[in-house]
Each structure stands twice: as structure tokens, then as C-alpha cells.
CSV table of C-alpha atoms in Angstrom, one decimal:
chain,number,residue,atom,x,y,z
A,206,MET,CA,-2.6,2.7,-27.9
A,207,THR,CA,-5.7,4.8,-27.2
A,208,ILE,CA,-6.5,5.3,-23.5
A,209,ALA,CA,-10.2,5.6,-22.8
A,210,HIS,CA,-11.3,7.9,-20.0
A,211,LYS,CA,-12.2,5.0,-17.5
A,212,ALA,CA,-8.7,3.6,-17.9
A,213,TYR,CA,-7.2,7.0,-17.4
A,214,LEU,CA,-9.3,7.8,-14.4
A,215,LYS,CA,-9.2,4.7,-12.2
A,216,PRO,CA,-5.4,4.5,-11.5
A,217,LEU,CA,-5.5,8.2,-10.5
A,218,LEU,CA,-8.5,7.7,-8.2
A,219,HIS,CA,-6.5,4.7,-6.7
A,220,ALA,CA,-3.5,7.0,-6.0
A,221,ALA,CA,-5.8,9.7,-4.6
A,222,LYS,CA,-7.6,7.3,-2.3
A,223,TYR,CA,-4.2,6.2,-0.7
A,224,PRO,CA,-2.0,9.3,-1.1
A,225,THR,CA,0.6,8.2,1.4
A,226,VAL,CA,1.5,4.8,0.0
A,227,ALA,CA,2.4,3.0,-3.3
A,228,VAL,CA,-0.6,1.6,-5.3
A,229,ASN,CA,-0.6,-0.6,-8.4
A,230,GLY,CA,-2.9,-2.5,-10.8
A,231,VAL,CA,-3.4,-3.5,-14.4
A,232,LEU,CA,-4.8,-2.0,-17.6
A,233,LEU,CA,-7.3,-3.9,-19.8
A,234,ALA,CA,-7.7,-3.5,-23.6
A,235,GLU,CA,-10.4,-4.8,-25.9
A,236,GLN,CA,-9.6,-8.1,-27.6
A,237,GLY,CA,-8.2,-7.5,-31.1
A,238,SER,CA,-7.9,-3.7,-30.7
A,239,ASN,CA,-5.5,-1.2,-29.2
A,240,LYS,CA,-8.0,0.5,-27.1
A,241,VAL,CA,-7.3,0.5,-23.4
A,242,VAL,CA,-10.8,0.6,-21.9
A,243,ASP,CA,-10.4,-0.2,-18.2
A,244,ALA,CA,-8.1,-0.5,-15.2
A,245,VAL,CA,-8.3,-2.9,-12.3
A,246,PRO,CA,-6.7,-1.7,-9.0
A,247,PHE,CA,-4.7,-4.3,-7.0
A,248,PHE,CA,-2.9,-3.2,-3.8
A,249,HIS,CA,-2.2,-0.5,-1.3
A,250,PHE,CA,-1.0,-2.6,1.7
A,251,TRP,CA,2.2,-4.0,0.3
A,252,ASN,CA,3.1,-4.9,-3.3
A,253,SER,CA,6.4,-6.8,-3.1
A,254,LEU,CA,4.8,-10.1,-2.0
A,255,THR,CA,3.6,-12.7,-4.5
A,256,PRO,CA,0.7,-14.8,-3.1
A,257,MET,CA,-2.2,-12.3,-3.5
A,258,LEU,CA,-0.6,-11.0,-6.7
A,259,GLU,CA,-0.9,-14.5,-8.1
A,260,VAL,CA,-4.6,-14.6,-7.1
A,261,ALA,CA,-5.2,-11.2,-8.5
A,262,MET,CA,-3.5,-11.8,-11.9
A,263,THR,CA,-5.3,-15.1,-12.4
A,264,GLN,CA,-8.7,-13.7,-11.5
A,265,VAL,CA,-8.3,-10.6,-13.7
A,266,ASP,CA,-7.3,-12.9,-16.5
A,267,LEU,CA,-10.5,-15.0,-16.0
A,268,TYR,CA,-12.5,-11.8,-15.8
A,269,SER,CA,-11.0,-10.3,-19.0
A,270,LYS,CA,-11.6,-13.5,-21.0
A,271,ALA,CA,-15.2,-13.6,-19.9
A,272,ASN,CA,-15.7,-9.9,-21.0
A,273,GLY,CA,-13.8,-9.8,-24.3
A,274,LEU,CA,-10.8,-8.0,-22.8
A,275,ARG,CA,-7.1,-8.7,-22.3
A,276,ILE,CA,-4.5,-7.5,-19.8
A,277,ILE,CA,-2.3,-5.1,-21.8
A,278,GLY,CA,-0.5,-3.1,-19.2
A,279,TYR,CA,0.5,-2.4,-15.6
A,280,TYR,CA,0.3,0.8,-13.6
A,281,GLU,CA,1.7,2.1,-10.3
A,282,ALA,CA,2.0,5.2,-8.3
A,283,ASN,CA,5.0,5.5,-6.0
A,284,GLU,CA,4.9,6.5,-2.4
A,285,ARG,CA,7.4,9.4,-2.9
A,286,VAL,CA,6.0,12.2,-4.9
A,287,ASP,CA,9.2,12.8,-6.9
A,288,ASN,CA,9.8,9.1,-7.6
A,289,GLU,CA,8.8,8.4,-11.2
A,290,ALA,CA,10.8,5.2,-11.8
A,291,LEU,CA,9.1,1.9,-12.6
A,292,SER,CA,9.8,-0.2,-9.4
A,293,LEU,CA,11.6,-3.5,-9.4
A,294,VAL,CA,8.3,-5.3,-8.6
A,295,GLY,CA,6.6,-3.3,-11.4
A,296,GLN,CA,9.2,-4.4,-13.9
A,297,LYS,CA,8.6,-8.0,-12.9
A,298,ILE,CA,4.8,-7.7,-13.3
A,299,ALA,CA,5.2,-5.9,-16.6
A,300,ASP,CA,7.6,-8.6,-17.8
A,301,GLN,CA,4.9,-11.2,-17.0
A,302,ILE,CA,2.4,-9.3,-19.2
A,303,LEU,CA,4.9,-8.8,-22.0
A,304,LYS,CA,5.3,-12.6,-22.3
A,305,VAL,CA,1.6,-12.7,-23.5
A,306,GLU,CA,1.3,-9.3,-25.1
A,307,PRO,CA,4.2,-8.0,-27.2
A,308,GLU,CA,2.8,-4.5,-27.0
A,309,ALA,CA,2.6,-4.5,-23.2
A,310,PHE,CA,3.5,-1.3,-21.5
A,311,ALA,CA,3.5,0.3,-18.0
A,312,LEU,CA,2.3,3.6,-16.7
A,313,VAL,CA,3.9,5.3,-13.7
A,314,VAL,CA,1.8,8.0,-12.2
A,315,LYS,CA,3.4,11.5,-12.4
A,316,ASN,CA,2.2,12.5,-8.9
A,317,GLU,CA,2.8,16.2,-9.4
A,318,ASN,CA,0.4,16.3,-12.4
A,319,ILE,CA,-2.6,14.6,-10.7
A,320,SER,CA,-4.3,17.8,-9.8
A,321,SER,CA,-3.2,19.7,-12.9
A,322,GLU,CA,-4.5,19.8,-16.5
A,323,GLU,CA,-1.4,17.9,-17.7
A,324,ILE,CA,-1.3,14.2,-18.5
A,325,ALA,CA,-0.4,12.5,-15.2
A,326,TYR,CA,1.4,9.4,-16.5
A,327,ILE,CA,4.8,8.4,-17.8
A,328,PRO,CA,4.6,5.5,-20.1
A,329,TYR,CA,7.3,2.8,-20.0
A,330,GLN,CA,8.0,0.5,-23.0
A,331,TYR,CA,10.2,-2.5,-23.3
A,332,LYS,CA,13.1,-1.6,-25.6
A,333,GLU,CA,16.6,-3.0,-26.0
A,334,GLY,CA,16.2,-5.4,-23.1
A,335,GLN,CA,14.9,-3.1,-20.5
A,336,TRP,CA,11.9,-1.0,-19.5
A,337,ARG,CA,12.5,2.6,-20.6
A,338,ALA,CA,10.5,5.7,-19.9
A,339,ASN,CA,9.1,7.3,-23.0
A,340,LYS,CA,8.4,10.8,-21.8
A,341,SER,CA,7.2,12.1,-25.2
A,342,ALA,CA,4.8,9.1,-25.8
A,343,PHE,CA,1.7,11.2,-25.4
A,344,SER,CA,2.8,13.7,-28.0
A,345,SER,CA,3.5,10.9,-30.5
A,346,PRO,CA,1.0,8.7,-32.2
A,347,ALA,CA,2.1,5.7,-30.0
A,348,PHE,CA,-0.2,6.9,-27.1
A,349,ALA,CA,-3.3,9.0,-27.3
A,350,LEU,CA,-6.2,9.9,-25.0
A,351,GLU,CA,-9.6,9.0,-26.4
A,352,ASN,CA,-11.0,12.0,-24.6
A,353,GLY,CA,-8.7,15.0,-24.6
A,354,SER,CA,-10.3,16.5,-21.5
A,355,SER,CA,-9.5,13.4,-19.3
A,356,PRO,CA,-7.0,15.2,-17.2
A,357,SER,CA,-9.3,18.1,-16.3
A,358,LEU,CA,-12.2,15.6,-15.7
A,359,VAL,CA,-10.0,13.7,-13.3
A,360,VAL,CA,-9.3,16.9,-11.3
A,361,LYS,CA,-13.0,17.4,-10.9
A,362,SER,CA,-13.7,13.7,-9.9
A,363,ILE,CA,-11.0,13.8,-7.3
A,364,ARG,CA,-12.3,17.1,-5.9
A,365,GLU,CA,-15.7,15.5,-5.6
A,366,GLY,CA,-14.2,12.5,-3.7
A,367,LEU,CA,-15.1,9.9,-6.3
A,368,PHE,CA,-12.2,7.8,-5.0
A,369,ASP,CA,-14.2,6.8,-2.0
A,370,LYS,CA,-16.2,4.5,-4.3
A,371,LEU,CA,-13.2,2.8,-5.8
A,372,SER,CA,-12.2,-0.7,-4.4
A,373,ASP,CA,-8.9,-2.5,-5.0
A,374,PHE,CA,-8.1,-6.2,-4.4
A,375,ASP,CA,-6.9,-5.4,-0.9
A,376,ASN,CA,-10.3,-3.9,-0.1
A,377,HIS,CA,-12.0,-6.9,-1.7
A,378,LEU,CA,-10.1,-9.3,0.5
A,379,GLU,CA,-11.3,-7.5,3.6
A,380,ASN,CA,-14.9,-7.3,2.3
A,381,VAL,CA,-15.9,-9.5,-0.6
A,382,GLN,CA,-18.8,-7.2,-1.4
A,383,ALA,CA,-16.3,-4.8,-2.9
A,384,ASP,CA,-16.3,-5.2,-6.7
A,385,TRP,CA,-12.7,-4.6,-7.4
A,386,LEU,CA,-12.9,-6.0,-10.9
A,387,ALA,CA,-15.6,-3.8,-12.5
A,388,ASN,CA,-15.9,-1.0,-10.0
A,389,LYS,CA,-19.3,-0.3,-11.4
A,390,ASP,CA,-19.8,2.8,-9.3
A,391,ILE,CA,-17.1,4.6,-11.2
A,392,VAL,CA,-18.9,5.8,-14.2
A,393,ALA,CA,-16.8,7.5,-16.7
B,121,MET,CA,-16.9,21.9,18.8
B,122,VAL,CA,-17.2,19.2,21.4
B,123,ASN,CA,-17.8,16.7,18.6
B,124,ALA,CA,-14.7,17.9,16.7
B,125,ALA,CA,-12.5,17.6,19.8
B,126,LYS,CA,-13.9,14.1,20.4
B,127,LEU,CA,-13.3,13.0,16.8
B,128,LEU,CA,-9.7,14.3,16.9
B,129,GLN,CA,-9.2,12.4,20.1
B,130,ASP,CA,-10.5,9.2,18.5
B,131,LEU,CA,-8.1,9.7,15.6
B,132,ARG,CA,-5.2,10.2,17.9
B,133,ALA,CA,-6.1,7.0,19.8
B,134,SER,CA,-6.4,4.9,16.6
B,135,ALA,CA,-3.3,6.4,15.1
B,136,GLU,CA,-5.1,6.6,11.7
B,137,ARG,CA,-3.5,8.9,9.2
B,138,LYS,CA,-6.3,11.1,7.9
B,139,PRO,CA,-4.7,14.5,7.5
B,140,ASP,CA,-7.5,16.0,5.5
B,141,VAL,CA,-10.1,15.1,8.2
B,142,VAL,CA,-7.8,16.4,11.0
B,143,VAL,CA,-7.2,19.7,9.3
B,144,ARG,CA,-10.9,20.1,8.5
B,145,LEU,CA,-11.8,19.5,12.1
B,146,GLY,CA,-8.8,21.1,13.8
B,147,LYS,CA,-8.3,24.3,11.8
B,148,PRO,CA,-11.5,26.1,13.0
B,149,LEU,CA,-10.7,25.1,16.6
B,150,ILE,CA,-7.3,26.7,16.3
B,151,ASP,CA,-8.3,29.8,14.3
B,152,SER,CA,-11.1,30.6,16.7
B,153,GLY,CA,-9.0,30.0,19.8
B,154,ALA,CA,-11.7,27.5,21.0
B,155,VAL,CA,-8.9,24.9,21.3
B,156,MET,CA,-7.7,26.4,24.6
B,157,LYS,CA,-11.0,25.3,26.2
B,158,LEU,CA,-9.7,21.7,26.0
B,159,ASP,CA,-7.1,22.4,28.7
B,160,ALA,CA,-4.3,19.9,28.6
B,161,ASP,CA,-5.6,18.3,25.4
B,162,ALA,CA,-5.2,21.6,23.6
B,163,TRP,CA,-1.5,20.9,23.1
B,164,LEU,CA,-2.1,17.4,21.8
B,165,VAL,CA,-4.5,19.0,19.3
B,166,TYR,CA,-1.9,21.6,18.3
B,167,GLU,CA,0.6,18.8,17.7
B,168,GLN,CA,-1.9,16.6,15.8
B,169,VAL,CA,-3.0,19.5,13.6
B,170,ALA,CA,0.6,20.6,12.9
B,171,ILE,CA,1.5,17.2,11.5
B,172,ALA,CA,-1.7,16.9,9.5
B,173,ALA,CA,-1.2,20.4,8.1
B,174,LEU,CA,2.3,19.4,6.9
B,175,ASP,CA,0.8,16.3,5.3
B,176,VAL,CA,-1.7,18.3,3.3
B,177,GLY,CA,0.7,21.1,2.6
B,178,ASP,CA,-1.0,23.8,4.7
B,179,ASP,CA,2.3,25.4,5.8
B,180,VAL,CA,0.7,28.5,7.3
B,181,LEU,CA,-1.4,26.4,9.7
B,182,ALA,CA,1.5,24.1,10.5
B,183,HIS,CA,3.7,27.2,11.3
B,184,LYS,CA,1.0,28.6,13.6
B,185,CYS,CA,0.6,25.4,15.5
B,186,ILE,CA,4.4,24.9,16.0
B,187,GLN,CA,4.8,28.5,17.1
B,188,ALA,CA,2.2,28.1,19.8
B,189,LEU,CA,3.8,24.9,21.0
B,190,GLU,CA,7.3,26.5,21.0
B,191,ALA,CA,5.9,29.3,23.2
B,192,LYS,CA,4.4,26.8,25.6
B,193,PHE,CA,7.3,24.4,25.7
B,194,PRO,CA,10.5,26.2,24.9
B,195,GLY,CA,13.5,23.9,24.1
B,196,SER,CA,11.3,20.8,23.9
B,197,ALA,CA,12.8,18.1,21.7
B,198,ARG,CA,9.3,16.9,20.9
B,199,VAL,CA,8.4,20.3,19.5
B,200,ASN,CA,11.8,20.7,17.8
B,201,ARG,CA,11.1,17.5,16.0
B,202,LEU,CA,8.1,19.2,14.4
B,203,ASN,CA,10.5,21.9,13.1
B,204,GLY,CA,12.4,19.0,11.5
B,205,MET,CA,9.2,17.7,9.9
B,206,LYS,CA,8.4,21.2,8.6
B,207,PHE,CA,11.7,21.2,6.8
B,208,GLU,CA,10.9,17.8,5.5
B,209,ALA,CA,7.6,19.0,4.2
B,210,VAL,CA,9.1,21.8,2.1
B,211,GLY,CA,11.8,19.5,0.9
B,212,LYS,CA,14.7,20.9,2.9
B,213,LEU,CA,15.9,17.5,3.9
B,214,THR,CA,19.5,18.5,4.9
B,215,GLU,CA,18.1,21.0,7.4
B,216,ALA,CA,15.7,18.4,8.8
B,217,ALA,CA,18.5,15.9,9.2
B,218,ALA,CA,20.5,18.5,11.1
B,219,ILE,CA,17.7,19.0,13.6
B,220,TYR,CA,17.2,15.2,14.2
B,221,LYS,CA,21.0,14.8,14.5
B,222,ALA,CA,21.1,17.6,17.2
B,223,ILE,CA,18.2,16.0,19.2
B,224,LEU,CA,19.9,12.6,19.1
B,225,GLU,CA,23.3,14.0,20.1
B,226,GLU,CA,21.6,15.5,23.2
B,227,ASP,CA,19.6,12.3,23.9
B,228,GLU,CA,20.5,9.1,22.0
B,229,THR,CA,17.3,7.4,23.2
B,230,ASN,CA,14.9,10.0,21.8
B,231,VAL,CA,12.5,7.7,20.1
B,232,LEU,CA,10.6,10.2,18.0
B,233,ALA,CA,13.7,11.8,16.5
B,234,ALA,CA,15.3,8.4,15.9
B,235,LYS,CA,12.2,7.3,14.0
B,236,ARG,CA,12.0,10.5,12.0
B,237,GLN,CA,15.6,10.1,11.1
B,238,VAL,CA,15.0,6.7,9.6
B,239,MET,CA,12.0,7.9,7.6
B,240,LEU,CA,14.0,10.9,6.4
B,241,LEU,CA,16.9,8.8,5.1
B,242,ARG,CA,14.3,6.7,3.3
B,243,ALA,CA,12.7,9.8,1.8
B,244,MET,CA,16.1,10.9,0.7
B,245,GLY,CA,16.3,7.7,-1.3
B,246,LEU,CA,19.0,6.2,1.0
B,247,PRO,CA,17.4,2.9,1.9
B,248,THR,CA,20.6,1.3,3.1
B,249,ASP,CA,21.3,4.2,5.5
B,250,ALA,CA,17.7,4.0,6.7
B,251,ILE,CA,18.1,0.3,7.4
B,252,SER,CA,21.4,0.8,9.4
B,253,ALA,CA,19.8,3.6,11.4
B,254,LEU,CA,16.8,1.5,12.2
B,255,VAL,CA,19.0,-1.5,13.1
B,256,LYS,CA,20.9,0.8,15.5
B,257,TYR,CA,17.7,2.0,17.0
B,258,LEU,CA,16.4,-1.6,17.5
B,259,ASP,CA,19.6,-2.6,19.2
B,260,ILE,CA,18.4,-0.3,22.1
B,261,ASN,CA,14.7,-0.6,21.6
B,262,TYR,CA,14.4,-4.2,20.7
B,263,THR,CA,10.9,-4.6,22.1
B,264,ASP,CA,9.5,-2.0,19.8
B,265,PHE,CA,7.5,-4.2,17.4
B,266,GLU,CA,6.5,-1.3,15.2
B,267,GLY,CA,10.2,-0.7,14.6
B,268,TRP,CA,10.7,-4.3,13.5
B,269,LEU,CA,7.6,-4.0,11.3
B,270,GLN,CA,9.2,-0.9,9.7
B,271,LEU,CA,12.5,-2.7,9.2
B,272,ALA,CA,10.6,-5.6,7.6
B,273,ASP,CA,9.0,-3.0,5.1
B,274,LEU,CA,12.4,-1.5,4.4
B,275,TYR,CA,13.8,-4.9,3.6
B,276,LEU,CA,10.8,-5.7,1.4
B,277,GLU,CA,11.3,-2.6,-0.6
B,278,GLU,CA,14.8,-3.9,-1.4
B,279,LEU,CA,13.3,-7.3,-2.1
B,280,MET,CA,15.4,-8.8,0.8
B,281,TYR,CA,12.9,-11.4,1.8
B,282,GLY,CA,15.1,-13.4,4.1
B,283,GLN,CA,15.9,-10.4,6.3
B,284,ALA,CA,12.2,-9.3,6.2
B,285,ALA,CA,11.1,-12.8,7.4
B,286,PHE,CA,13.6,-12.5,10.3
B,287,CYS,CA,12.1,-9.1,11.3
B,288,MET,CA,8.5,-10.6,11.2
B,289,GLU,CA,9.7,-13.4,13.5
B,290,GLU,CA,10.8,-10.7,16.0
B,291,VAL,CA,7.4,-9.0,15.6
B,292,LEU,CA,5.6,-12.3,16.3
B,293,MET,CA,7.6,-13.0,19.4
B,294,LEU,CA,6.4,-9.6,20.8
B,295,GLN,CA,2.9,-9.7,19.3
B,296,SER,CA,1.8,-13.3,18.7
B,297,GLN,CA,-2.0,-12.8,18.7
B,298,ASN,CA,-2.3,-10.3,15.8
B,299,HIS,CA,-3.4,-12.2,12.7
B,300,ILE,CA,-2.2,-9.4,10.4
B,301,PHE,CA,1.4,-10.1,11.5
B,302,HIS,CA,1.0,-13.8,10.9
B,303,LEU,CA,-0.5,-13.0,7.5
B,304,LYS,CA,2.5,-10.8,6.5
B,305,TYR,CA,4.9,-13.4,7.7
B,306,ALA,CA,3.0,-16.1,5.7
B,307,GLU,CA,3.1,-14.0,2.5
B,308,ILE,CA,6.8,-13.4,2.9
B,309,LEU,CA,7.4,-17.2,3.3
B,310,TYR,CA,5.3,-17.9,0.3
B,311,THR,CA,7.3,-15.4,-1.7
B,312,GLN,CA,10.4,-17.2,-0.7
B,313,GLU,CA,8.8,-20.4,-2.0
B,314,ASN,CA,8.7,-21.9,1.5
B,315,TYR,CA,5.2,-23.3,1.0
B,316,GLN,CA,5.3,-25.7,4.0
B,317,LEU,CA,5.9,-23.0,6.6
B,318,ALA,CA,3.7,-20.5,4.7
B,319,LEU,CA,0.8,-22.9,5.0
B,320,LYS,CA,1.2,-23.2,8.8
B,321,GLN,CA,1.2,-19.5,9.1
B,322,PHE,CA,-1.8,-19.0,6.9
B,323,CYS,CA,-3.6,-21.6,9.0
B,324,ARG,CA,-2.6,-19.6,12.1
B,325,VAL,CA,-4.3,-16.6,10.5
B,326,ILE,CA,-7.6,-18.6,10.2
B,327,GLU,CA,-7.3,-19.8,13.8
B,328,LEU,CA,-7.1,-16.2,15.0
B,329,CYS,CA,-9.6,-14.8,12.6
B,330,LYS,CA,-12.3,-17.1,11.4
B,331,ASP,CA,-13.0,-17.0,7.6
B,332,HIS,CA,-10.3,-14.5,6.9
B,333,VAL,CA,-10.6,-14.4,3.1
B,334,ARG,CA,-6.9,-13.5,2.4
B,335,GLY,CA,-5.8,-16.3,4.7
B,336,LEU,CA,-8.1,-18.8,2.9
B,337,TYR,CA,-6.7,-17.8,-0.5
B,338,GLY,CA,-3.2,-18.2,1.0
B,339,ILE,CA,-4.1,-21.7,2.2
B,340,LYS,CA,-5.5,-22.6,-1.2
B,341,LEU,CA,-2.3,-21.4,-3.0
B,342,CYS,CA,0.0,-23.4,-0.6
B,343,THR,CA,-2.0,-26.6,-0.7
B,344,SER,CA,-2.2,-26.4,-4.5
B,345,ARG,CA,1.6,-25.9,-4.8
B,346,LEU,CA,2.4,-28.7,-2.3
B,347,LEU,CA,-0.1,-31.2,-3.8
B,348,LYS,CA,1.4,-30.6,-7.2
B,349,SER,CA,5.0,-31.2,-6.1
B,350,ALA,CA,6.4,-34.5,-5.0
B,351,PRO,CA,5.5,-35.5,-1.4
B,352,SER,CA,8.1,-34.2,1.1
B,353,LYS,CA,10.2,-36.8,2.9
B,354,ASP,CA,10.6,-34.4,5.9
B,355,ALA,CA,8.7,-36.0,8.8
B,356,THR,CA,7.5,-32.5,10.1
B,357,ALA,CA,5.9,-31.8,6.7
B,358,THR,CA,2.1,-31.9,6.4
B,359,SER,CA,1.0,-35.2,5.0
B,360,GLN,CA,-0.7,-35.5,1.6
B,361,GLU,CA,-4.0,-36.6,3.3
B,362,ASP,CA,-3.9,-33.6,5.6
B,363,LEU,CA,-3.1,-31.3,2.7
B,364,LYS,CA,-6.1,-32.6,0.8
B,365,ALA,CA,-8.3,-32.2,3.9
B,366,ILE,CA,-7.1,-28.6,4.5
B,367,ASP,CA,-7.6,-27.7,0.8
B,368,LEU,CA,-11.1,-29.0,0.9
B,369,LEU,CA,-12.0,-27.1,4.0
B,370,ALA,CA,-10.5,-23.8,2.7
B,371,THR,CA,-12.5,-24.3,-0.5
B,372,GLU,CA,-15.7,-24.8,1.4
B,373,ARG,CA,-15.2,-21.7,3.6
B,374,LEU,CA,-14.3,-19.5,0.6
B,375,ILE,CA,-17.4,-20.6,-1.3
B,376,ALA,CA,-19.5,-20.0,1.9
B,377,VAL,CA,-18.1,-16.5,2.4
B,378,TYR,CA,-18.7,-15.5,-1.2
B,379,SER,CA,-22.2,-17.1,-1.2
B,380,ALA,CA,-23.1,-15.1,1.9
B,381,ASN,CA,-21.6,-11.7,1.0
B,382,GLY,CA,-20.0,-11.6,-2.5
B,383,ALA,CA,-21.2,-9.6,-5.4
B,384,ALA,CA,-22.4,-11.8,-8.2
B,385,SER,CA,-19.6,-10.9,-10.6
B,386,THR,CA,-16.7,-11.4,-8.2
B,387,LYS,CA,-18.3,-14.6,-6.9
B,388,SER,CA,-18.4,-16.2,-10.3
B,389,ILE,CA,-14.7,-15.2,-10.9
B,390,SER,CA,-13.6,-16.6,-7.6
B,391,THR,CA,-15.5,-19.9,-8.2
B,392,LYS,CA,-13.7,-20.1,-11.6
B,393,TRP,CA,-10.4,-19.4,-9.9
B,394,ILE,CA,-11.0,-22.3,-7.4
B,395,GLU,CA,-11.8,-24.6,-10.3
B,396,CYS,CA,-8.8,-23.8,-12.4
B,397,LEU,CA,-6.3,-23.8,-9.5
């Protein structure tokens, strides 16, 4: 998997916009390639209830198909800074993606790295019947950043307050003008 | 300076949690001493800035505010609670717990300390203990709807939907006119696959808040599920004809809202979503 800058950036902006709560969303790859090109932010109100998740998943699926993309992964940032585990809800959503995409994976935000030059994610992959953290994933060929300077660029974007322009599905449901699917104002 | 004080007051009134804003506005007031011109409000600003400073990790500012408050109100439990929060902020959770425990031993009904204790147990990764502490608190303060909301959230984190639904029923008995609470209850019921009751609650959301998009989506989900399953024999259940009528109305309103305000891209996706439901 190669993570493009936009896909690296958006989940961290989502976490920076709502620093006191858990946030989540999905990652999109190009059809027929292993390049993760974008992320779609879902929720910051509550994430353990299913109705709006059903709506969000179906709409992202429709959006992906119309744009030559596919849902390849799930991301979340936990409320507690030191919590780097994939939540129960996160495992369920990742399971759902895995049914369609055998290479599905999840990224949990490593909160303490958001404002540093280190990679701010822990990848989770499905192995031997469960979701396991692969802490060395980014130092192996399995995962790579398309743009090696993504971490430092994110620090700069957060300092400039770019997260104010990011909308998630919760925002969209309060104001349908908010373009949670493409988030065109976030230019990577 | 007048504007900063006014903005801080507005933030206190709305109980919004914007620590970065509070620190940016409040720090100059406190550093320059101008805060004392606010008379009685000065101490509220000190407290507000102390908590915000802890949130953003400005320990020096937090310490300065708490010291000023301690000098003004020696032995106050409300101030001592801030010391507990200071320990929490630097990760000394055991020390924080000791402070809350001491306050509660002195006064079992101290609401602020009881609530901090619950959140502390949660932060320590002890959800079950947090739940029991909150249940104990609600035994005494059973009209505190915010407490019931918090308990609902704790149960939701543990995916205990039945208990969370019960808490939301308590919230709705105390606050029946807030559409957000009906919405949360509706979403819990839907998650429990109780589509009949969820539909009624989503409809209540729309009654209280016209064209509420999340509520309209909720109605569409419920009617779609109910129309696909066999008609219920329960006499209190919504009839098939009514379900179709509600479904049609929700579709109309959703399309109207997106036509009036939606961005072109999200509008086309939501239309597709309605078609394929």
C-alpha cells in the first residue's frame, strides 16, 4: 500500500479539529491499484451507533464507484491520547470492508506523533483471525508514504488551522452544504 | 479587553469547550492583571482559564490561576478540585483520585468532585468502575439529565445498548423537548434493531425540528427496513400504508433540503442513495 499525501493528511486534520473526542472515517484507493489516494471523515459525535454509519458507508461506496475508487481501509483516532488500540466498533467496520477487499487495513492515529515529524499512524492488519497492530509496517515494503515529507507537511497544515475547512458526515448532516465526500478545500 | 471578557463570558454561558480560544483571550488578561477590573467575574475567569490551560497543556498558566484562586478561597473544595485536575493533566491519576476522594469524604454530595471522579476512572481505563461511580451519583442526583447522558455514553462505549437506551429514557423524562436527545434514543433503538420504536422517535425529532436531515435519513432507514420485512401483527405497529406515506414524505423533504442547499456532488450521491435504498 502506498499512502498519498491527501489520504495521510485528512484523518489527522479530523483528529486535530476535534481534539477531545474520538473520530473515524474510511480510506479510499484507486480501482485496480494499491495507491490509497483519499480519506472520507465520518463522525465525531458518537461512533457506536449504526444508522448513520449505514448511510455513510453506502454513500461513500456510491461516491467511490462513480469516481474510480474503492473503500480499502478504516481509520480512527481515540479520545484518550495514550489509547492506540483499534476499538470494538472499529474492528466491526474494518471486518465489513475486509469482506469486500481482502487487503483491507485499519489505521489508528498515534496521537502523540501528530505534531512531530514521525509517522502518526499504527496500521492494523487482519492476521490469524484477528486485527493485529503492525508497528513496523511503515519500515517494511507493506506500507509506504508516497510523499516522505507528509508528516512535516501535516504539522504545518495543522499550525495554519487547515482543519477548520474539513467537514465530516456529522457536519454534513447539520448543514448539507458541507462537502464531506470530497472536501475540495483541502488541497494536498 | 472588554471584548475579551465578554467573549469569555459567552463561552462560559454556552459551556462550549474551546480551550485554545479561552487561553488566547484569557492569558493576556491574567498576565497584565487587567482581570481584576472585572470584580466578581475575575474569579470565574481565573477558573475558566485554569481549566482551559490544563486542556492545552499550559501548566505554568494553570498553576498561576490556581494559586490566585487558592489565595482568595483557602480550603475551597471547588478550588481543590482544580488541583485534582492539574494532577490529571500531568498524568498523576492516583494523586488526582486521592484529592477527589478526600473532597467526597468531606461532602458526599459534592457534584463537581463526583463528576471528576467518574471521568478520572474512565481516563484510567476502568469503565466498569466509572459506571458504578456514576450510578451511585445518580442515586442521589437522579434529576441530573447530564449525568444520565454521560452514563448512556459510558454504556455505549461498552456497546451495552439496552442500558444506554434506559438512560436515554431517563433523560427524555427530564428533557422531553430537546430533539437531539430523541435523536440519540432513536439511533440506539435502531442499533438494537427495534425499528418500530426507532421510527416513532425519529418522527418525534422531525416534529420538534422541521427538516432535520439526520432525522429524515433515520426515518428512511426505518421505513425501508420495515417495508422489506413481513408486516407486523402487533396492533400498535405502524401500518404498511402509513409506512409508505411516511417514507414518501421523508423522501420529498430530503430531496427538497438538498435541492435548496446541497452542494452538487453530495446532492447527486444522496439522490442515488435514496434510489438504491
